[in-house]
Structures are given as C-alpha cells and as structure tokens.
C-alpha cells in the first residue's frame, strides 16, 4: 500500500482517544474480511495472544474482545463477574469511577463508592477499614489513569490490600494500557480492561478484557445481559479459535493488529518514554507561558493533563479551541467540577516536535 494515497488528518487529536493514528493503521482498514474465514479468525487469535503477552509474562491469563466502546467492556466485566449477593467497592475519584458505580446500580449490584473527590488519591487506610468492616464486599474496582483529571491511581498498593482480604480486583486501565507498562501479575489484578482506540493506537470499535482464566471461569452463568456476557464471549472465542458470538468490527480488528505491530516495533517502554517526554515538554512549556496544572506532578499521568483555565475575563474555551484547531490541534474540554479547566492529551501518533509546535501556537494566542 502506498501510504501517500492515505489522506493526512486535517489536525492532530490531543485527546484521550480516539486519537491520532498512523497512516499505516488507517491503511490497514482498506479491505473486507469474512468473519467465518480462517484468515480473520487467526488474526483475532494473534491479537488476543499478543494482548495476553503485553499483560503479563506469567501464565494463566486470557483475553476477551468485546464489541462496542470501552464502557461496554467495563459493563461486561462488572455485570458478569459479580455474583448475586456479591458487593462491589469502587475507589472513586472521577467520572470514570462514577461510571463503574452507575453500571453496578443499573444491574442492581450492591455497590459501595469510596469517594476521595476529584483531586484526592484513594484513601488506602479507609479501603482497609471498609474491607474489614463490610464482609459482604467481594470485588474492588479502580480506574488506573482517571482520564477526568489525568490522575494516576496507585494500583500496586491497592492490589496488595485487595488480595490481603482475598477479594477480586478489577482495573479500568482504559487510558493507560499499552502506554504505561503494567504487569497484571505484580498488580494482582483479576480483570483489566482497555480498548482499541487508546494507547495501543488503534481506531474505535471494540474493547478487551484481560483476565485470569480462573476469574473468567467464575463468570459462568452470572451475566445479567446476553450481549455483554463475558463468559459466553470468552468461551465462543476460545473454542471457536477466534470467532466472535455476534458480528465483529473486522476492519477495526485489522487496524488494531497493525497497531500492535507498531507497538512492538516501537517497544512498550519506548512508547511510555515517548508519552512521558511529550507530557513533560507540554507541562514545562505551558508553565513557562503562565499556565498551571490542576494536579501536582506526583499524581500526574503521562497520558493527559488538566490545565487551569486562564483567569482573563476574555478567555473562553470555545475561542481557544477554535483558534488552536485552525492551527492544526484539537484539545479537550475540562471535566472536573471543582475548577474551570481544559485538557491536553499527548498519546497517539504524537511526538516531541508536535508538542513544540503546539506550544508555539499557544504562545501566539496568549
Ligand atoms: C476512554 C475511557 C473509558 C471508556 O470510554 P468509552 O467512551 O466508552 O470508550 C473508560 N474509562 C476510562 C478511564 C477511559 O479513559
């Protein structure tokens, strides 16, 4: 494929996903696939096994691909993992933690939201107390990178406590998996969820659940929804060697397979370093221009950063957004309620030179 035939994007997406992909990922979508054919099913199996290899070098893990956006995979996990009479504790500090609580409520699953506020790290002492005092709790869920603020939650410390109490541990690693090295075995996670259009740099259309095989086994007969039945989807894929129960997003899977090739070429640690370097260049440059970050550096992820909106009475996000878009950059509105903010993501096919160009564009607007 001559990549010169693939149109360039009109602007760079500095968002938490869908994000800017490479031309080679977009080019990978230019043919059709039969969902019953070996060519396609083998690709699905390769994608699954490569995701498992990214999740941990230890044996005993499997991967389930699920149609829909990332939330569908979170919902499939919550509604399939927690048994009747079980109870979920959610360590909540943002919109995505809230979403997990809401999913549990929709499915009439008992849920305890341990809220630490949008700017607060999860209180590990309180987690311990809650697990001591409420023996009904069977599962604990947390968001790794809370995309609402850009905060990174301490999943290793949380996992140690959850396992001390022998509970099942679920991580929404949607916006971090593939961009921050995570070993599920070291984190002691039973389920870890992400999607195609975040740090692996594919296009939107499906999510995936990485899980211990024994944790997936417990989901048998527990699902509260047919299409989101995690166990059934897993069984169908495993036994069918890459078959999906219902129509799968074939072109998106092919693009994802290409994105995994590109992640392997770059290297996971190198990708993490590129993102971290992008984020540092961005924050250092923005601070020089007089902007403040919402979070202290110690809590900040290398994925997306919230900046406090300028105090200038003439500032409006819409004008700022439109002016930057004209210069080739799309940023993201703020999502916290505690302060007026805007967000800039630095994941995807985004490099140091892009950060420098962005800072020049912002300087011209200031
Ligand atoms: C992107 C994201 C999701 C899923 O969002 P969708 O819009 O359903 O893809 C879930 N959790 C986090 C932390 C995210 O960043």
Coordinates of C-alpha atoms and ligand atoms in Angstrom, one line a residue:
X1 CA 0.0 0.0 0.0
X2 CA 1.4 3.4 -1.0
X3 CA 0.8 5.4 2.2
X4 CA 0.9 8.7 0.1
X5 CA -2.6 7.7 -1.0
X6 CA -3.9 7.8 2.5
X7 CA -5.0 11.3 3.3
X8 CA -3.3 13.1 6.2
X9 CA -5.5 14.1 9.1
X10 CA -6.6 17.8 8.9
X11 CA -5.5 18.3 12.6
X12 CA -3.8 16.4 15.4
X13 CA -6.0 15.0 18.1
X14 CA -4.6 15.8 21.5
X15 CA -7.3 13.9 23.2
X16 CA -7.5 10.7 25.4
X17 CA -8.9 8.7 22.4
X18 CA -10.0 8.3 19.8
X19 CA -6.6 9.7 19.0
X20 CA -4.3 10.4 16.0
X21 CA -3.3 7.1 14.4
X22 CA -0.6 6.4 11.9
X23 CA -1.4 6.3 8.2
X24 CA -0.4 2.6 8.2
X25 CA -3.0 1.8 10.8
X26 CA -5.7 3.7 8.8
X27 CA -4.5 2.0 5.6
X28 CA -4.9 -1.5 7.2
X29 CA -8.7 -1.0 7.1
X30 CA -8.9 -0.9 3.3
X31 CA -10.1 -4.4 2.7
X32 CA -13.0 -6.6 3.8
X33 CA -12.9 -9.8 5.9
X34 CA -15.1 -12.8 6.3
X35 CA -15.8 -13.4 10.0
X36 CA -16.0 -17.2 9.4
X37 CA -12.8 -17.4 7.5
X38 CA -9.5 -18.7 9.0
X39 CA -7.6 -15.6 7.7
X40 CA -9.7 -13.4 10.0
X41 CA -10.0 -15.8 12.9
X42 CA -6.3 -16.4 13.0
X43 CA -5.8 -12.7 13.2
X44 CA -8.2 -12.5 16.1
X45 CA -6.3 -15.2 17.9
X46 CA -3.0 -13.5 17.3
X47 CA -4.4 -10.2 18.6
X48 CA -5.6 -12.0 21.8
X49 CA -2.4 -13.8 22.5
X50 CA -0.3 -10.6 21.9
X51 CA -2.5 -8.7 24.4
X52 CA -2.1 -11.5 26.9
X53 CA 1.7 -11.3 26.4
X54 CA 1.6 -7.5 27.0
X55 CA -0.4 -8.0 30.2
X56 CA 2.0 -10.3 32.0
X57 CA 4.9 -12.7 31.3
X58 CA 3.2 -15.2 33.7
X59 CA 0.9 -18.0 32.5
X60 CA -2.8 -18.3 33.4
X61 CA -4.2 -15.2 31.6
X62 CA -6.7 -14.9 28.7
X63 CA -8.2 -12.2 26.7
X64 CA -11.8 -11.5 25.6
X65 CA -12.5 -9.0 22.9
X66 CA -15.9 -7.2 23.1
X67 CA -17.8 -5.1 20.6
X68 CA -18.5 -1.5 21.4
X69 CA -16.6 1.3 23.1
X70 CA -14.6 0.8 26.2
X71 CA -17.6 1.3 28.5
X72 CA -19.2 -1.9 27.0
X73 CA -16.2 -3.9 28.2
X74 CA -16.3 -2.3 31.7
X75 CA -20.0 -3.1 31.8
X76 CA -19.5 -6.7 30.5
X77 CA -17.0 -7.2 33.3
X78 CA -19.0 -5.7 36.2
X79 CA -22.2 -7.4 35.1
X80 CA -20.6 -10.8 34.6
X81 CA -18.1 -11.0 37.4
X82 CA -20.1 -10.1 40.5
X83 CA -22.4 -12.9 41.7
X84 CA -25.9 -12.5 43.0
X85 CA -25.4 -11.4 46.6
X86 CA -21.9 -10.1 45.9
X87 CA -20.9 -6.5 46.5
X88 CA -18.6 -4.1 44.7
X89 CA -16.4 -1.5 46.3
X90 CA -15.4 1.3 43.8
X91 CA -12.4 3.6 44.7
X92 CA -13.9 6.6 43.0
X93 CA -12.1 9.9 42.1
X94 CA -13.6 10.9 38.8
X95 CA -16.2 10.5 36.1
X96 CA -14.9 7.0 35.1
X97 CA -15.1 5.8 38.7
X98 CA -18.6 7.2 38.8
X99 CA -19.5 5.3 35.6
X100 CA -18.5 2.0 37.3
X101 CA -20.8 2.8 40.2
X102 CA -23.6 3.6 37.8
X103 CA -23.1 0.4 35.9
X104 CA -23.4 -1.6 39.2
X105 CA -26.6 0.4 40.0
X106 CA -28.1 -0.4 36.6
X107 CA -27.6 -4.1 37.2
X108 CA -28.9 -3.9 40.8
X109 CA -25.5 -5.0 42.1
X110 CA -24.8 -3.8 45.7
X111 CA -22.1 -1.1 45.5
X112 CA -20.1 0.9 47.9
X113 CA -18.5 4.1 46.4
X114 CA -15.4 5.0 48.4
X115 CA -15.1 8.5 47.1
X116 CA -12.0 10.6 47.5
X117 CA -13.1 13.6 45.5
X118 CA -11.8 14.5 42.0
X119 CA -8.5 15.8 43.4
X120 CA -7.9 13.2 46.1
X121 CA -5.9 10.0 45.9
X122 CA -7.7 6.9 47.0
X123 CA -7.5 6.6 50.8
X124 CA -5.9 3.2 51.4
X125 CA -6.5 3.3 55.1
X126 CA -10.2 3.7 54.5
X127 CA -10.1 0.9 51.9
X128 CA -8.6 -1.4 54.6
X129 CA -11.3 -0.3 57.1
X130 CA -14.1 -0.9 54.6
X131 CA -12.8 -4.4 53.8
X132 CA -12.5 -5.2 57.5
X133 CA -15.9 -3.9 58.4
X134 CA -18.0 -5.0 55.4
X135 CA -17.6 -8.7 54.8
X136 CA -20.2 -8.5 52.0
X137 CA -17.7 -6.9 49.7
X138 CA -16.5 -9.4 47.1
X139 CA -14.9 -7.2 44.4
X140 CA -12.9 -4.0 44.3
X141 CA -12.7 -1.8 41.2
X142 CA -10.5 1.2 40.4
X143 CA -9.6 3.3 37.4
X144 CA -5.8 3.3 36.7
X145 CA -5.5 6.6 34.9
X146 CA -8.6 8.7 35.8
X147 CA -8.9 10.4 32.5
X148 CA -11.2 13.1 34.1
X149 CA -8.2 14.8 35.7
X150 CA -5.2 12.8 34.3
X151 CA -4.6 11.3 37.8
X152 CA -2.7 8.1 38.1
X153 CA -4.1 5.8 40.9
X154 CA -1.7 3.6 42.9
X155 CA -2.9 0.2 41.6
X156 CA 0.0 -1.8 43.0
X157 CA -0.7 -0.7 46.6
X158 CA -4.4 -1.2 46.1
X159 CA -3.9 -4.7 44.7
X160 CA -1.8 -5.7 47.7
X161 CA -4.7 -4.7 50.1
X162 CA -7.4 -6.2 48.0
X163 CA -5.5 -9.5 47.9
X164 CA -4.8 -9.4 51.6
X165 CA -8.6 -9.6 52.0
X166 CA -8.8 -12.2 49.2
X167 CA -11.2 -10.1 47.1
X168 CA -11.4 -10.0 43.3
X169 CA -9.6 -7.0 41.8
X170 CA -10.9 -5.2 38.7
X171 CA -8.9 -2.4 37.0
X172 CA -10.2 0.0 34.3
X173 CA -6.9 0.6 32.6
X174 CA -8.6 2.0 29.5
X175 CA -6.4 5.1 29.0
X176 CA -3.1 3.6 30.3
X177 CA -2.7 0.0 29.0
X178 CA -0.1 -0.1 26.2
X179 CA 1.2 3.3 27.2
X180 CA 2.3 2.5 30.8
X181 CA 3.9 -0.9 31.4
X182 CA 1.6 -2.9 33.7
X183 CA 2.3 -6.5 34.9
X184 CA -1.1 -7.9 35.9
X185 CA 0.6 -10.5 38.0
X186 CA 2.5 -7.9 40.0
X187 CA -0.6 -5.7 40.3
X188 CA -2.5 -8.8 41.4
X189 CA -5.4 -7.8 39.1
X190 CA -8.0 -10.4 38.2
X191 CA -9.6 -8.3 35.4
X192 CA -8.0 -5.5 33.5
X193 CA -10.0 -3.6 30.8
X194 CA -8.9 -1.4 27.9
X195 CA -10.0 -0.5 24.4
X196 CA -8.7 -0.3 20.8
X197 CA -8.5 3.4 20.5
X198 CA -6.3 4.5 23.4
X199 CA -2.6 3.8 24.0
X200 CA -2.4 0.9 21.6
X201 CA -3.2 3.5 18.9
X202 CA -5.9 1.7 17.0
X203 CA -9.3 3.0 15.9
X204 CA -12.5 2.8 18.0
X205 CA -14.9 -0.2 17.7
X206 CA -14.1 -2.7 20.4
X207 CA -12.7 -3.1 23.9
X208 CA -10.8 -6.0 25.6
X209 CA -10.8 -7.7 28.9
X210 CA -7.6 -9.3 30.1
X211 CA -8.3 -11.7 33.0
X212 CA -7.0 -14.7 35.0
X213 CA -8.5 -17.8 33.5
X214 CA -9.8 -18.8 36.9
X215 CA -11.5 -15.4 37.3
X216 CA -13.2 -15.9 33.9
X217 CA -14.4 -19.3 34.9
X218 CA -16.3 -17.8 37.9
X219 CA -18.3 -15.7 35.5
X220 CA -20.2 -18.7 34.1
X221 CA -23.9 -18.1 34.5
X222 CA -23.5 -14.8 36.2
X223 CA -24.2 -12.4 33.3
X224 CA -27.1 -10.0 33.5
X225 CA -27.1 -9.3 29.8
X226 CA -26.9 -11.5 26.8
X227 CA -24.7 -9.4 24.5
X228 CA -22.3 -8.4 27.4
X229 CA -21.9 -12.0 28.7
X230 CA -18.2 -12.1 29.3
X231 CA -18.0 -15.8 30.0
X232 CA -20.0 -16.7 26.9
X233 CA -18.0 -14.4 24.7
X234 CA -14.8 -15.9 26.1
X235 CA -16.0 -19.5 25.5
X236 CA -17.1 -18.8 22.0
X237 CA -13.7 -17.1 21.1
X238 CA -11.6 -19.8 22.8
X239 CA -13.5 -22.8 21.5
X240 CA -14.1 -21.2 18.1
X241 CA -10.5 -20.1 17.8
X242 CA -11.1 -16.5 17.1
X243 CA -14.9 -16.5 16.4
X244 CA -17.0 -13.7 17.9
X245 CA -20.5 -14.6 19.1
X246 CA -22.0 -11.7 17.1
X247 CA -20.8 -9.6 14.2
X248 CA -17.3 -8.3 14.9
X249 CA -15.7 -5.0 13.8
X250 CA -13.5 -6.7 11.2
X251 CA -11.8 -3.6 9.8
X252 CA -11.1 -2.2 13.3
X253 CA -9.6 -5.5 14.4
X254 CA -7.3 -5.4 11.3
X255 CA -6.2 -1.9 12.1
X256 CA -5.6 -3.0 15.7
X257 CA -3.4 -5.8 14.6
X258 CA -1.4 -3.3 12.6
X259 CA -1.3 -1.0 15.7
X260 CA 0.1 -3.9 17.8
X261 CA 2.8 -4.5 15.2
X262 CA 3.7 -0.8 15.5
X263 CA 3.7 -1.0 19.3
X264 CA 6.1 -4.0 19.1
X265 CA 8.4 -2.1 16.7
X266 CA 8.4 0.9 19.0
X267 CA 8.7 -1.1 22.2
X268 CA 6.4 -0.7 25.2
X269 CA 9.0 1.0 27.4
X270 CA 9.9 3.3 24.5
X271 CA 6.3 4.2 24.0
X272 CA 5.9 5.0 27.7
X273 CA 9.1 7.2 27.4
X274 CA 7.7 9.0 24.4
X275 CA 4.4 9.8 26.1
X276 CA 6.2 10.8 29.3
X277 CA 8.6 13.0 27.3
X278 CA 5.6 14.6 25.4
X279 CA 3.9 15.3 28.7
X280 CA 6.9 16.9 30.3
X281 CA 7.6 19.1 27.3
X282 CA 4.0 20.1 27.4
X283 CA 3.8 20.9 31.1
X284 CA 7.2 22.7 31.2
X285 CA 6.2 24.8 28.1
X286 CA 2.8 25.6 29.5
X287 CA 4.2 26.7 32.8
X288 CA 6.6 29.0 31.0
X289 CA 3.6 30.5 29.3
X290 CA 2.0 31.1 32.8
X291 CA -0.4 28.1 32.8
X292 CA -1.0 26.0 35.9
X293 CA -1.7 22.3 36.1
X294 CA -4.7 21.0 38.1
X295 CA -2.7 18.2 39.7
X296 CA 0.7 18.2 41.4
X297 CA 3.4 16.4 39.3
X298 CA 3.4 13.4 41.7
X299 CA -0.2 12.4 40.9
X300 CA 0.0 13.2 37.2
X301 CA -0.1 10.5 34.5
X302 CA 1.9 10.8 31.3
X303 CA -1.3 10.4 29.3
X304 CA -3.4 13.6 29.6
X305 CA -3.0 16.8 31.6
X306 CA -5.7 19.2 33.0
X307 CA -4.7 22.9 33.0
X308 CA -6.5 25.6 35.0
X309 CA -8.3 27.9 32.6
X310 CA -6.8 31.4 32.3
X311 CA -8.3 34.0 34.7
X312 CA -8.5 36.6 31.9
X313 CA -12.2 37.6 31.6
X314 CA -11.9 37.5 27.8
X315 CA -10.9 33.8 27.9
X316 CA -13.4 31.3 26.5
X317 CA -12.7 27.6 25.9
X318 CA -14.6 27.7 22.7
X319 CA -12.5 30.5 21.2
X320 CA -9.3 28.9 22.5
X321 CA -10.3 25.6 21.0
X322 CA -11.3 27.1 17.6
X323 CA -8.1 29.1 17.4
X324 CA -6.0 26.0 18.1
X325 CA -8.0 23.9 15.7
X326 CA -7.3 26.4 12.9
X327 CA -3.6 25.9 13.7
X328 CA -3.9 22.1 13.5
X329 CA -4.5 21.0 17.1
X330 CA -7.7 19.7 18.7
X331 CA -7.7 19.8 22.5
X332 CA -10.2 18.6 25.1
X333 CA -12.6 20.4 27.4
X334 CA -12.2 20.0 31.2
X335 CA -14.3 17.5 33.0
X336 CA -13.9 18.3 36.7
X337 CA -16.5 20.2 38.7
X338 CA -14.0 21.7 41.2
X339 CA -12.3 24.1 38.8
X340 CA -12.5 25.5 35.3
X341 CA -10.0 23.5 33.3
X342 CA -9.1 22.3 29.8
X343 CA -7.3 19.1 29.0
X344 CA -4.5 18.3 26.6
X345 CA -3.7 14.7 25.7
X346 CA -0.3 13.6 24.5
X347 CA -0.9 10.0 23.4
X348 CA -1.3 8.6 19.9
X349 CA 1.0 9.2 17.0
X350 CA 2.2 12.4 18.7
X351 CA 5.8 13.3 19.1
X352 CA 8.1 15.9 20.8
X353 CA 8.1 18.1 17.6
X354 CA 4.3 18.2 17.8
X355 CA 4.5 19.4 21.4
X356 CA 6.9 22.1 20.4
X357 CA 4.6 23.2 17.5
X358 CA 1.6 23.2 19.9
X359 CA 3.4 25.4 22.4
X360 CA 4.4 27.9 19.7
X361 CA 0.7 28.0 18.6
X362 CA -0.5 28.6 22.2
X363 CA 2.2 31.3 22.7
X364 CA 0.9 33.2 19.7
X365 CA -2.6 33.2 21.2
X366 CA -1.5 34.4 24.6
Ligands
LIG1 C1 -12.0 6.2 27.5 C2 -12.2 5.6 28.8 C3 -13.3 4.7 29.1 C4 -14.3 4.3 28.0 O1 -14.9 5.3 27.4 P1 -15.7 5.0 26.0 O2 -16.2 6.3 25.6 O3 -16.8 4.0 26.4 O4 -14.7 4.3 25.1 C5 -13.4 4.2 30.4 N1 -12.6 4.5 31.3 C6 -11.5 5.4 31.1 C7 -10.6 5.7 32.3 C8 -11.4 6.0 29.9 O5 -10.3 6.9 29.7

